Amino acid sequence: MKKQEMIELLTGVRSSKQNYYTELKTTVEELKKRNSQLELMNEVMRSFNMNMSVQEMLEKTLKRLGDIYPIKRVSLALFDGKELRLSYVSPEEALYLKKETPFPHKNSLYYEVFATGQERIYQKGDACEFFEKEAFQQLSLQSVFLFPLTSRGKIIGVLSLGGFSPFSYDANDQAFLLHLAGQIAVCVENARLYEEVFAGKQRWEETFRAVSDAILIISPNGTVLSKNDAAVSAWPLEDFEDIRPFIQEASRSANNPFEETVKSHKPHYAELRFQNKFYDCSCYPLFGEEAALHAVILYSKDVTEKRQMEAQLLHSGQLAAIGEMAAGVAHELNNPLTAIIGNTQLLLRRNDINEQIKPLLDDIDLCGKRCRTIIRSLLAFSRQEEFAFKPCSLNQAVTEALSLTRRQIEKQNIQLDIRLADSLPLINGNLQQLSQIAVNLLINAKDALEEVTDRKRKLIIETATDQQSAFLKVIDNGSGIDAAIANEIFHPFFTTKAASSGTGLGLPVSFGIAKSHGGRLFAESIQPHRTIVTLSIPLLNERL
């Protein structure tokens, strides 16, 4: 042995160096371990985001923990308000108890940790009997560490770390794992809150889309921020398009509820008319920070059918009154008419009748019979309770309508051209209601021709058919329909006539009758002097 080596051996220098290097190596390994722990903690917090599930977080945590400790299984048991349940396991195949299994309040390591807030260690060979012991044995877990999950001072569950080989930890490891459990608890709580917010947002959006009435959220400058499915069909707007011109057009006969809400910061209501439809429209202010107006919620309900029904009911009430009056008039007139017609026929049968008087008697007889026909037609027309549908012909409806209106039309020096199609196919409908449409169309055409003085007045009524429908057309050479009001004429109470001449109910009621027959009623104005109003009703075979 060399002299230097003998001196180091005798003085213990070599031993000191070995101890120094051993301690240095241990310190370096400990520093590496602490650094890995810090990296793990940082990664758990950094990698967890609102799009990451709790299961994904557990998988990442297990992967990094396995680099520091012999941990091969991680699980979370969460408290749902009533029970502590097994909620997440990683890896997912390392499962013995089914997910959502509740832990009993007695003889359960998990529930003991949850109830006491103290960590618990299980090592293989533990003589105590507890609920999870069979699961640990079946999963070949030799060491299991259980830590409470504490968030904002409240225990929300239990974190379980399991390994297939026995291992222990010191005070530093204990502090780290407890801190890790706390960070995981915060992440779980955030995930829960996010899921609740997301579920609430999803429910709100689904409800928003499912509402059958139109709902729009509009910025104060008129930009459409959002709209539900019903609003897409009711309001032809793109996202972020300015709605103010559309509301201005729809509210030209009423207050503008949107502008009023923006100005006053209070809810406003108005009935709007847009694209041939009526809407009950309500606007509500939506406030942001510092009570500033953030947006306006516009809610609109289509009440077109309701308005048409109201108009038809009003018109039906008027017709019922006319019917009662007509019944009384008919009763009073039938007796004298019977006497007039009967006595006239008796005089006409005499052989000694004067030839100069006979034409006068013929005229009296003809006029009497005509009066009787008019009374019968008026009674049939006003008998509104009989709405049964049965096979009938549009030609017959026109004939009945002409019996009521022909005289009025001819008195105005209007040339009446009747073009009824031969062998017109039958339709399934109510003859009385169809006659009502024909009367309304003929009266409107007559009224439109009253002011014509620079040309011969003409009114054409014709019927026709194709393979699906029967048609009734009423054509006049009056002044036509102004394009500005072309979409208004079928709205209840809209009329261009003087207050003493029209109620604005004829065309809306006729429109409703046509719709109830599965048909259509529409008008077109052909310049310079031609208006065509067409009634289309499906043929009988098409409706069966």
JSON list of C-alpha atoms in Angstrom, two decimals, residues 39-239:
[
{"chain": "A", "resi": 39, "resn": "GLU", "atom": "CA", "xyz": [-43.15, 20.36, -12.16]},
{"chain": "A", "resi": 40, "resn": "LEU", "atom": "CA", "xyz": [-46.02, 17.95, -11.53]},
{"chain": "A", "resi": 41, "resn": "MET", "atom": "CA", "xyz": [-47.94, 20.51, -9.48]},
{"chain": "A", "resi": 42, "resn": "ASN", "atom": "CA", "xyz": [-47.36, 23.18, -12.06]},
{"chain": "A", "resi": 43, "resn": "GLU", "atom": "CA", "xyz": [-48.37, 20.88, -14.90]},
{"chain": "A", "resi": 44, "resn": "VAL", "atom": "CA", "xyz": [-51.57, 19.80, -13.13]},
{"chain": "A", "resi": 45, "resn": "MET", "atom": "CA", "xyz": [-52.65, 23.41, -12.73]},
{"chain": "A", "resi": 46, "resn": "ARG", "atom": "CA", "xyz": [-51.39, 24.60, -16.10]},
{"chain": "A", "resi": 47, "resn": "SER", "atom": "CA", "xyz": [-52.71, 21.73, -18.18]},
{"chain": "A", "resi": 48, "resn": "PHE", "atom": "CA", "xyz": [-56.17, 21.79, -16.63]},
{"chain": "A", "resi": 49, "resn": "ASN", "atom": "CA", "xyz": [-58.48, 24.05, -18.61]},
{"chain": "A", "resi": 50, "resn": "MET", "atom": "CA", "xyz": [-62.17, 24.40, -19.20]},
{"chain": "A", "resi": 51, "resn": "ASN", "atom": "CA", "xyz": [-62.11, 21.99, -22.14]},
{"chain": "A", "resi": 52, "resn": "MET", "atom": "CA", "xyz": [-60.32, 19.23, -20.18]},
{"chain": "A", "resi": 53, "resn": "SER", "atom": "CA", "xyz": [-62.39, 16.66, -18.36]},
{"chain": "A", "resi": 54, "resn": "VAL", "atom": "CA", "xyz": [-61.61, 15.41, -14.86]},
{"chain": "A", "resi": 55, "resn": "GLN", "atom": "CA", "xyz": [-60.77, 12.01, -16.36]},
{"chain": "A", "resi": 56, "resn": "GLU", "atom": "CA", "xyz": [-58.14, 13.58, -18.62]},
{"chain": "A", "resi": 57, "resn": "MET", "atom": "CA", "xyz": [-56.67, 15.46, -15.66]},
{"chain": "A", "resi": 58, "resn": "LEU", "atom": "CA", "xyz": [-56.38, 12.20, -13.69]},
{"chain": "A", "resi": 59, "resn": "GLU", "atom": "CA", "xyz": [-54.62, 10.47, -16.58]},
{"chain": "A", "resi": 60, "resn": "LYS", "atom": "CA", "xyz": [-52.04, 13.27, -16.85]},
{"chain": "A", "resi": 61, "resn": "THR", "atom": "CA", "xyz": [-51.54, 13.28, -13.07]},
{"chain": "A", "resi": 62, "resn": "LEU", "atom": "CA", "xyz": [-51.01, 9.50, -12.96]},
{"chain": "A", "resi": 63, "resn": "LYS", "atom": "CA", "xyz": [-48.46, 9.65, -15.77]},
{"chain": "A", "resi": 64, "resn": "ARG", "atom": "CA", "xyz": [-46.33, 12.29, -13.99]},
{"chain": "A", "resi": 65, "resn": "LEU", "atom": "CA", "xyz": [-46.76, 10.73, -10.52]},
{"chain": "A", "resi": 66, "resn": "GLY", "atom": "CA", "xyz": [-45.46, 7.43, -11.89]},
{"chain": "A", "resi": 67, "resn": "ASP", "atom": "CA", "xyz": [-42.14, 9.14, -12.61]},
{"chain": "A", "resi": 68, "resn": "ILE", "atom": "CA", "xyz": [-41.72, 10.05, -8.92]},
{"chain": "A", "resi": 69, "resn": "TYR", "atom": "CA", "xyz": [-43.54, 7.34, -6.96]},
{"chain": "A", "resi": 70, "resn": "PRO", "atom": "CA", "xyz": [-44.46, 3.69, -7.67]},
{"chain": "A", "resi": 71, "resn": "ILE", "atom": "CA", "xyz": [-48.10, 4.71, -8.16]},
{"chain": "A", "resi": 72, "resn": "LYS", "atom": "CA", "xyz": [-50.07, 2.83, -10.84]},
{"chain": "A", "resi": 73, "resn": "ARG", "atom": "CA", "xyz": [-53.68, 3.72, -10.04]},
{"chain": "A", "resi": 74, "resn": "VAL", "atom": "CA", "xyz": [-55.48, 6.95, -9.16]},
{"chain": "A", "resi": 75, "resn": "SER", "atom": "CA", "xyz": [-59.15, 7.33, -8.25]},
{"chain": "A", "resi": 76, "resn": "LEU", "atom": "CA", "xyz": [-61.50, 10.06, -7.09]},
{"chain": "A", "resi": 77, "resn": "ALA", "atom": "CA", "xyz": [-64.54, 9.60, -4.88]},
{"chain": "A", "resi": 78, "resn": "LEU", "atom": "CA", "xyz": [-66.79, 12.70, -4.84]},
{"chain": "A", "resi": 79, "resn": "PHE", "atom": "CA", "xyz": [-69.60, 13.70, -2.51]},
{"chain": "A", "resi": 80, "resn": "ASP", "atom": "CA", "xyz": [-72.88, 14.42, -4.37]},
{"chain": "A", "resi": 81, "resn": "GLY", "atom": "CA", "xyz": [-74.65, 16.02, -1.42]},
{"chain": "A", "resi": 82, "resn": "LYS", "atom": "CA", "xyz": [-75.96, 12.75, -0.03]},
{"chain": "A", "resi": 83, "resn": "GLU", "atom": "CA", "xyz": [-73.44, 10.00, -0.72]},
{"chain": "A", "resi": 84, "resn": "LEU", "atom": "CA", "xyz": [-69.71, 9.62, -1.32]},
{"chain": "A", "resi": 85, "resn": "ARG", "atom": "CA", "xyz": [-69.45, 7.84, -4.69]},
{"chain": "A", "resi": 86, "resn": "LEU", "atom": "CA", "xyz": [-66.63, 6.38, -6.78]},
{"chain": "A", "resi": 87, "resn": "SER", "atom": "CA", "xyz": [-66.52, 8.89, -9.65]},
{"chain": "A", "resi": 88, "resn": "TYR", "atom": "CA", "xyz": [-63.27, 8.60, -11.65]},
{"chain": "A", "resi": 89, "resn": "VAL", "atom": "CA", "xyz": [-60.56, 5.93, -12.03]},
{"chain": "A", "resi": 90, "resn": "SER", "atom": "CA", "xyz": [-57.33, 6.00, -14.05]},
{"chain": "A", "resi": 91, "resn": "PRO", "atom": "CA", "xyz": [-56.50, 3.84, -15.83]},
{"chain": "A", "resi": 92, "resn": "GLU", "atom": "CA", "xyz": [-60.14, 3.20, -16.56]},
{"chain": "A", "resi": 93, "resn": "GLU", "atom": "CA", "xyz": [-59.69, -0.55, -16.86]},
{"chain": "A", "resi": 94, "resn": "ALA", "atom": "CA", "xyz": [-58.34, -0.68, -13.26]},
{"chain": "A", "resi": 95, "resn": "LEU", "atom": "CA", "xyz": [-61.90, -0.88, -11.99]},
{"chain": "A", "resi": 96, "resn": "TYR", "atom": "CA", "xyz": [-63.43, -3.36, -9.58]},
{"chain": "A", "resi": 97, "resn": "LEU", "atom": "CA", "xyz": [-66.26, -1.45, -7.99]},
{"chain": "A", "resi": 98, "resn": "LYS", "atom": "CA", "xyz": [-68.62, 0.07, -10.56]},
{"chain": "A", "resi": 99, "resn": "LYS", "atom": "CA", "xyz": [-68.55, 3.82, -11.08]},
{"chain": "A", "resi": 100, "resn": "GLU", "atom": "CA", "xyz": [-71.02, 5.74, -8.92]},
{"chain": "A", "resi": 101, "resn": "THR", "atom": "CA", "xyz": [-70.86, 3.01, -6.26]},
{"chain": "A", "resi": 102, "resn": "PRO", "atom": "CA", "xyz": [-71.67, 4.67, -2.89]},
{"chain": "A", "resi": 103, "resn": "PHE", "atom": "CA", "xyz": [-69.31, 4.03, 0.02]},
{"chain": "A", "resi": 104, "resn": "PRO", "atom": "CA", "xyz": [-71.00, 2.98, 3.27]},
{"chain": "A", "resi": 105, "resn": "HIS", "atom": "CA", "xyz": [-70.79, 5.30, 6.25]},
{"chain": "A", "resi": 106, "resn": "LYS", "atom": "CA", "xyz": [-69.32, 2.52, 8.37]},
{"chain": "A", "resi": 107, "resn": "ASN", "atom": "CA", "xyz": [-66.30, 0.25, 7.80]},
{"chain": "A", "resi": 108, "resn": "SER", "atom": "CA", "xyz": [-65.12, 2.22, 4.78]},
{"chain": "A", "resi": 109, "resn": "LEU", "atom": "CA", "xyz": [-61.64, 3.73, 4.43]},
{"chain": "A", "resi": 110, "resn": "TYR", "atom": "CA", "xyz": [-62.89, 6.23, 1.85]},
{"chain": "A", "resi": 111, "resn": "TYR", "atom": "CA", "xyz": [-65.74, 7.46, 4.02]},
{"chain": "A", "resi": 112, "resn": "GLU", "atom": "CA", "xyz": [-63.50, 7.56, 7.09]},
{"chain": "A", "resi": 113, "resn": "VAL", "atom": "CA", "xyz": [-61.09, 9.91, 5.29]},
{"chain": "A", "resi": 114, "resn": "PHE", "atom": "CA", "xyz": [-64.02, 12.00, 4.02]},
{"chain": "A", "resi": 115, "resn": "ALA", "atom": "CA", "xyz": [-65.63, 12.24, 7.46]},
{"chain": "A", "resi": 116, "resn": "THR", "atom": "CA", "xyz": [-62.45, 12.91, 9.48]},
{"chain": "A", "resi": 117, "resn": "GLY", "atom": "CA", "xyz": [-60.43, 14.91, 6.97]},
{"chain": "A", "resi": 118, "resn": "GLN", "atom": "CA", "xyz": [-57.34, 12.81, 7.84]},
{"chain": "A", "resi": 119, "resn": "GLU", "atom": "CA", "xyz": [-55.28, 10.85, 5.33]},
{"chain": "A", "resi": 120, "resn": "ARG", "atom": "CA", "xyz": [-55.21, 7.03, 5.60]},
{"chain": "A", "resi": 121, "resn": "ILE", "atom": "CA", "xyz": [-52.73, 4.38, 4.47]},
{"chain": "A", "resi": 122, "resn": "TYR", "atom": "CA", "xyz": [-53.48, 0.79, 3.51]},
{"chain": "A", "resi": 123, "resn": "GLN", "atom": "CA", "xyz": [-50.68, -1.77, 3.22]},
{"chain": "A", "resi": 124, "resn": "LYS", "atom": "CA", "xyz": [-51.11, -5.36, 2.10]},
{"chain": "A", "resi": 125, "resn": "GLY", "atom": "CA", "xyz": [-51.64, -7.57, 5.10]},
{"chain": "A", "resi": 126, "resn": "ASP", "atom": "CA", "xyz": [-53.69, -4.98, 7.00]},
{"chain": "A", "resi": 127, "resn": "ALA", "atom": "CA", "xyz": [-55.75, -7.09, 9.41]},
{"chain": "A", "resi": 128, "resn": "CYS", "atom": "CA", "xyz": [-58.66, -4.62, 9.60]},
{"chain": "A", "resi": 129, "resn": "GLU", "atom": "CA", "xyz": [-61.82, -5.44, 7.73]},
{"chain": "A", "resi": 130, "resn": "PHE", "atom": "CA", "xyz": [-63.32, -2.68, 5.58]},
{"chain": "A", "resi": 131, "resn": "PHE", "atom": "CA", "xyz": [-65.57, -2.25, 2.55]},
{"chain": "A", "resi": 132, "resn": "GLU", "atom": "CA", "xyz": [-62.81, -1.64, -0.04]},
{"chain": "A", "resi": 133, "resn": "LYS", "atom": "CA", "xyz": [-60.50, -4.48, 1.06]},
{"chain": "A", "resi": 134, "resn": "GLU", "atom": "CA", "xyz": [-61.77, -7.04, -1.46]},
{"chain": "A", "resi": 135, "resn": "ALA", "atom": "CA", "xyz": [-61.40, -4.51, -4.30]},
{"chain": "A", "resi": 136, "resn": "PHE", "atom": "CA", "xyz": [-57.80, -3.70, -3.26]},
{"chain": "A", "resi": 137, "resn": "GLN", "atom": "CA", "xyz": [-56.95, -7.42, -3.18]},
{"chain": "A", "resi": 138, "resn": "GLN", "atom": "CA", "xyz": [-58.59, -8.16, -6.53]},
{"chain": "A", "resi": 139, "resn": "LEU", "atom": "CA", "xyz": [-56.71, -5.23, -8.11]},
{"chain": "A", "resi": 140, "resn": "SER", "atom": "CA", "xyz": [-53.40, -6.50, -6.54]},
{"chain": "A", "resi": 141, "resn": "LEU", "atom": "CA", "xyz": [-52.84, -3.18, -4.80]},
{"chain": "A", "resi": 142, "resn": "GLN", "atom": "CA", "xyz": [-50.24, -3.54, -2.03]},
{"chain": "A", "resi": 143, "resn": "SER", "atom": "CA", "xyz": [-50.20, 0.12, -0.98]},
{"chain": "A", "resi": 144, "resn": "VAL", "atom": "CA", "xyz": [-53.02, 2.64, -1.12]},
{"chain": "A", "resi": 145, "resn": "PHE", "atom": "CA", "xyz": [-52.81, 6.23, 0.14]},
{"chain": "A", "resi": 146, "resn": "LEU", "atom": "CA", "xyz": [-56.05, 8.12, 0.72]},
{"chain": "A", "resi": 147, "resn": "PHE", "atom": "CA", "xyz": [-56.17, 11.91, 1.04]},
{"chain": "A", "resi": 148, "resn": "PRO", "atom": "CA", "xyz": [-59.13, 14.23, 1.58]},
{"chain": "A", "resi": 149, "resn": "LEU", "atom": "CA", "xyz": [-60.01, 16.62, -1.25]},
{"chain": "A", "resi": 150, "resn": "THR", "atom": "CA", "xyz": [-60.45, 20.01, 0.39]},
{"chain": "A", "resi": 151, "resn": "SER", "atom": "CA", "xyz": [-61.64, 23.11, -1.48]},
{"chain": "A", "resi": 152, "resn": "ARG", "atom": "CA", "xyz": [-62.43, 26.45, 0.21]},
{"chain": "A", "resi": 153, "resn": "GLY", "atom": "CA", "xyz": [-62.32, 24.75, 3.61]},
{"chain": "A", "resi": 154, "resn": "LYS", "atom": "CA", "xyz": [-64.87, 22.10, 2.61]},
{"chain": "A", "resi": 155, "resn": "ILE", "atom": "CA", "xyz": [-64.16, 18.41, 1.97]},
{"chain": "A", "resi": 156, "resn": "ILE", "atom": "CA", "xyz": [-65.66, 17.44, -1.40]},
{"chain": "A", "resi": 157, "resn": "GLY", "atom": "CA", "xyz": [-64.22, 13.95, -1.83]},
{"chain": "A", "resi": 158, "resn": "VAL", "atom": "CA", "xyz": [-61.27, 11.57, -1.48]},
{"chain": "A", "resi": 159, "resn": "LEU", "atom": "CA", "xyz": [-58.14, 11.07, -3.62]},
{"chain": "A", "resi": 160, "resn": "SER", "atom": "CA", "xyz": [-56.76, 7.50, -3.77]},
{"chain": "A", "resi": 161, "resn": "LEU", "atom": "CA", "xyz": [-53.19, 6.64, -4.90]},
{"chain": "A", "resi": 162, "resn": "GLY", "atom": "CA", "xyz": [-52.46, 2.94, -5.32]},
{"chain": "A", "resi": 163, "resn": "GLY", "atom": "CA", "xyz": [-49.36, 0.88, -6.18]},
{"chain": "A", "resi": 164, "resn": "PHE", "atom": "CA", "xyz": [-48.60, -2.75, -6.96]},
{"chain": "A", "resi": 165, "resn": "SER", "atom": "CA", "xyz": [-45.57, -2.74, -4.61]},
{"chain": "A", "resi": 166, "resn": "PRO", "atom": "CA", "xyz": [-45.22, -1.52, -1.03]},
{"chain": "A", "resi": 167, "resn": "PHE", "atom": "CA", "xyz": [-43.86, 2.00, -0.60]},
{"chain": "A", "resi": 168, "resn": "SER", "atom": "CA", "xyz": [-43.70, 4.62, 2.11]},
{"chain": "A", "resi": 169, "resn": "TYR", "atom": "CA", "xyz": [-43.28, 8.37, 2.24]},
{"chain": "A", "resi": 170, "resn": "ASP", "atom": "CA", "xyz": [-41.75, 10.91, 4.57]},
{"chain": "A", "resi": 171, "resn": "ALA", "atom": "CA", "xyz": [-43.07, 14.19, 5.92]},
{"chain": "A", "resi": 172, "resn": "ASN", "atom": "CA", "xyz": [-42.05, 16.05, 2.77]},
{"chain": "A", "resi": 173, "resn": "ASP", "atom": "CA", "xyz": [-43.85, 13.52, 0.59]},
{"chain": "A", "resi": 174, "resn": "GLN", "atom": "CA", "xyz": [-46.90, 13.78, 2.81]},
{"chain": "A", "resi": 175, "resn": "ALA", "atom": "CA", "xyz": [-46.97, 17.56, 2.52]},
{"chain": "A", "resi": 176, "resn": "PHE", "atom": "CA", "xyz": [-46.58, 17.35, -1.26]},
{"chain": "A", "resi": 177, "resn": "LEU", "atom": "CA", "xyz": [-49.35, 14.78, -1.72]},
{"chain": "A", "resi": 178, "resn": "LEU", "atom": "CA", "xyz": [-51.71, 16.73, 0.54]},
{"chain": "A", "resi": 179, "resn": "HIS", "atom": "CA", "xyz": [-50.97, 19.87, -1.47]},
{"chain": "A", "resi": 180, "resn": "LEU", "atom": "CA", "xyz": [-51.53, 17.91, -4.69]},
{"chain": "A", "resi": 181, "resn": "ALA", "atom": "CA", "xyz": [-54.89, 16.70, -3.36]},
{"chain": "A", "resi": 182, "resn": "GLY", "atom": "CA", "xyz": [-55.83, 20.31, -2.62]},
{"chain": "A", "resi": 183, "resn": "GLN", "atom": "CA", "xyz": [-54.94, 21.40, -6.15]},
{"chain": "A", "resi": 184, "resn": "ILE", "atom": "CA", "xyz": [-56.91, 18.51, -7.64]},
{"chain": "A", "resi": 185, "resn": "ALA", "atom": "CA", "xyz": [-59.88, 19.51, -5.44]},
{"chain": "A", "resi": 186, "resn": "VAL", "atom": "CA", "xyz": [-59.74, 23.05, -6.85]},
{"chain": "A", "resi": 187, "resn": "CYS", "atom": "CA", "xyz": [-59.63, 21.66, -10.40]},
{"chain": "A", "resi": 188, "resn": "VAL", "atom": "CA", "xyz": [-62.59, 19.36, -9.70]},
{"chain": "A", "resi": 189, "resn": "GLU", "atom": "CA", "xyz": [-64.63, 22.24, -8.25]},
{"chain": "A", "resi": 190, "resn": "ASN", "atom": "CA", "xyz": [-63.80, 24.42, -11.25]},
{"chain": "A", "resi": 191, "resn": "ALA", "atom": "CA", "xyz": [-64.80, 21.59, -13.56]},
{"chain": "A", "resi": 192, "resn": "ARG", "atom": "CA", "xyz": [-68.07, 21.19, -11.70]},
{"chain": "A", "resi": 193, "resn": "LEU", "atom": "CA", "xyz": [-68.79, 24.91, -11.89]},
{"chain": "A", "resi": 194, "resn": "TYR", "atom": "CA", "xyz": [-67.92, 24.95, -15.59]},
{"chain": "A", "resi": 195, "resn": "GLU", "atom": "CA", "xyz": [-70.21, 21.99, -16.25]},
{"chain": "A", "resi": 196, "resn": "GLU", "atom": "CA", "xyz": [-73.05, 23.69, -14.38]},
{"chain": "A", "resi": 197, "resn": "VAL", "atom": "CA", "xyz": [-72.54, 26.95, -16.28]},
{"chain": "A", "resi": 198, "resn": "PHE", "atom": "CA", "xyz": [-72.22, 25.10, -19.57]},
{"chain": "A", "resi": 199, "resn": "ALA", "atom": "CA", "xyz": [-75.31, 22.97, -18.86]},
{"chain": "A", "resi": 200, "resn": "GLY", "atom": "CA", "xyz": [-77.27, 26.09, -17.90]},
{"chain": "A", "resi": 201, "resn": "LYS", "atom": "CA", "xyz": [-76.09, 27.87, -21.04]},
{"chain": "A", "resi": 202, "resn": "GLN", "atom": "CA", "xyz": [-77.01, 24.84, -23.14]},
{"chain": "A", "resi": 203, "resn": "ARG", "atom": "CA", "xyz": [-80.48, 24.61, -21.58]},
{"chain": "A", "resi": 204, "resn": "TRP", "atom": "CA", "xyz": [-81.02, 28.31, -22.15]},
{"chain": "A", "resi": 205, "resn": "GLU", "atom": "CA", "xyz": [-79.92, 28.05, -25.79]},
{"chain": "A", "resi": 206, "resn": "GLU", "atom": "CA", "xyz": [-82.12, 25.00, -26.41]},
{"chain": "A", "resi": 207, "resn": "THR", "atom": "CA", "xyz": [-85.09, 26.76, -24.81]},
{"chain": "A", "resi": 208, "resn": "PHE", "atom": "CA", "xyz": [-84.29, 29.92, -26.78]},
{"chain": "A", "resi": 209, "resn": "ARG", "atom": "CA", "xyz": [-84.24, 27.99, -30.05]},
{"chain": "A", "resi": 210, "resn": "ALA", "atom": "CA", "xyz": [-87.34, 25.92, -29.24]},
{"chain": "A", "resi": 211, "resn": "VAL", "atom": "CA", "xyz": [-89.69, 28.84, -28.46]},
{"chain": "A", "resi": 212, "resn": "SER", "atom": "CA", "xyz": [-92.30, 28.92, -31.23]},
{"chain": "A", "resi": 213, "resn": "ASP", "atom": "CA", "xyz": [-92.48, 32.72, -31.23]},
{"chain": "A", "resi": 214, "resn": "ALA", "atom": "CA", "xyz": [-89.73, 34.92, -32.66]},
{"chain": "A", "resi": 215, "resn": "ILE", "atom": "CA", "xyz": [-87.11, 36.23, -30.20]},
{"chain": "A", "resi": 216, "resn": "LEU", "atom": "CA", "xyz": [-84.29, 38.54, -31.28]},
{"chain": "A", "resi": 217, "resn": "ILE", "atom": "CA", "xyz": [-81.53, 40.13, -29.23]},
{"chain": "A", "resi": 218, "resn": "ILE", "atom": "CA", "xyz": [-80.67, 43.50, -30.77]},
{"chain": "A", "resi": 219, "resn": "SER", "atom": "CA", "xyz": [-77.96, 46.01, -29.90]},
{"chain": "A", "resi": 220, "resn": "PRO", "atom": "CA", "xyz": [-79.07, 49.62, -29.31]},
{"chain": "A", "resi": 221, "resn": "ASN", "atom": "CA", "xyz": [-77.78, 50.55, -32.79]},
{"chain": "A", "resi": 222, "resn": "GLY", "atom": "CA", "xyz": [-80.11, 47.98, -34.39]},
{"chain": "A", "resi": 223, "resn": "THR", "atom": "CA", "xyz": [-77.62, 45.18, -35.04]},
{"chain": "A", "resi": 224, "resn": "VAL", "atom": "CA", "xyz": [-79.10, 41.68, -34.66]},
{"chain": "A", "resi": 225, "resn": "LEU", "atom": "CA", "xyz": [-76.88, 39.90, -32.14]},
{"chain": "A", "resi": 226, "resn": "SER", "atom": "CA", "xyz": [-78.83, 36.67, -31.90]},
{"chain": "A", "resi": 227, "resn": "LYS", "atom": "CA", "xyz": [-82.16, 35.16, -32.95]},
{"chain": "A", "resi": 228, "resn": "ASN", "atom": "CA", "xyz": [-84.02, 31.89, -32.44]},
{"chain": "A", "resi": 229, "resn": "ASP", "atom": "CA", "xyz": [-85.27, 29.52, -35.14]},
{"chain": "A", "resi": 230, "resn": "ALA", "atom": "CA", "xyz": [-88.75, 31.08, -35.26]},
{"chain": "A", "resi": 231, "resn": "ALA", "atom": "CA", "xyz": [-87.23, 34.51, -35.92]},
{"chain": "A", "resi": 232, "resn": "VAL", "atom": "CA", "xyz": [-85.34, 33.19, -38.92]},
{"chain": "A", "resi": 233, "resn": "SER", "atom": "CA", "xyz": [-88.59, 32.62, -40.83]},
{"chain": "A", "resi": 234, "resn": "ALA", "atom": "CA", "xyz": [-90.46, 35.62, -39.41]},
{"chain": "A", "resi": 235, "resn": "TRP", "atom": "CA", "xyz": [-87.72, 38.22, -39.96]},
{"chain": "A", "resi": 236, "resn": "PRO", "atom": "CA", "xyz": [-85.57, 37.83, -43.11]},
{"chain": "A", "resi": 237, "resn": "LEU", "atom": "CA", "xyz": [-82.39, 39.06, -41.48]},
{"chain": "A", "resi": 238, "resn": "GLU", "atom": "CA", "xyz": [-78.79, 37.97, -41.45]},
{"chain": "A", "resi": 239, "resn": "ASP", "atom": "CA", "xyz": [-76.74, 38.03, -38.24]}
]
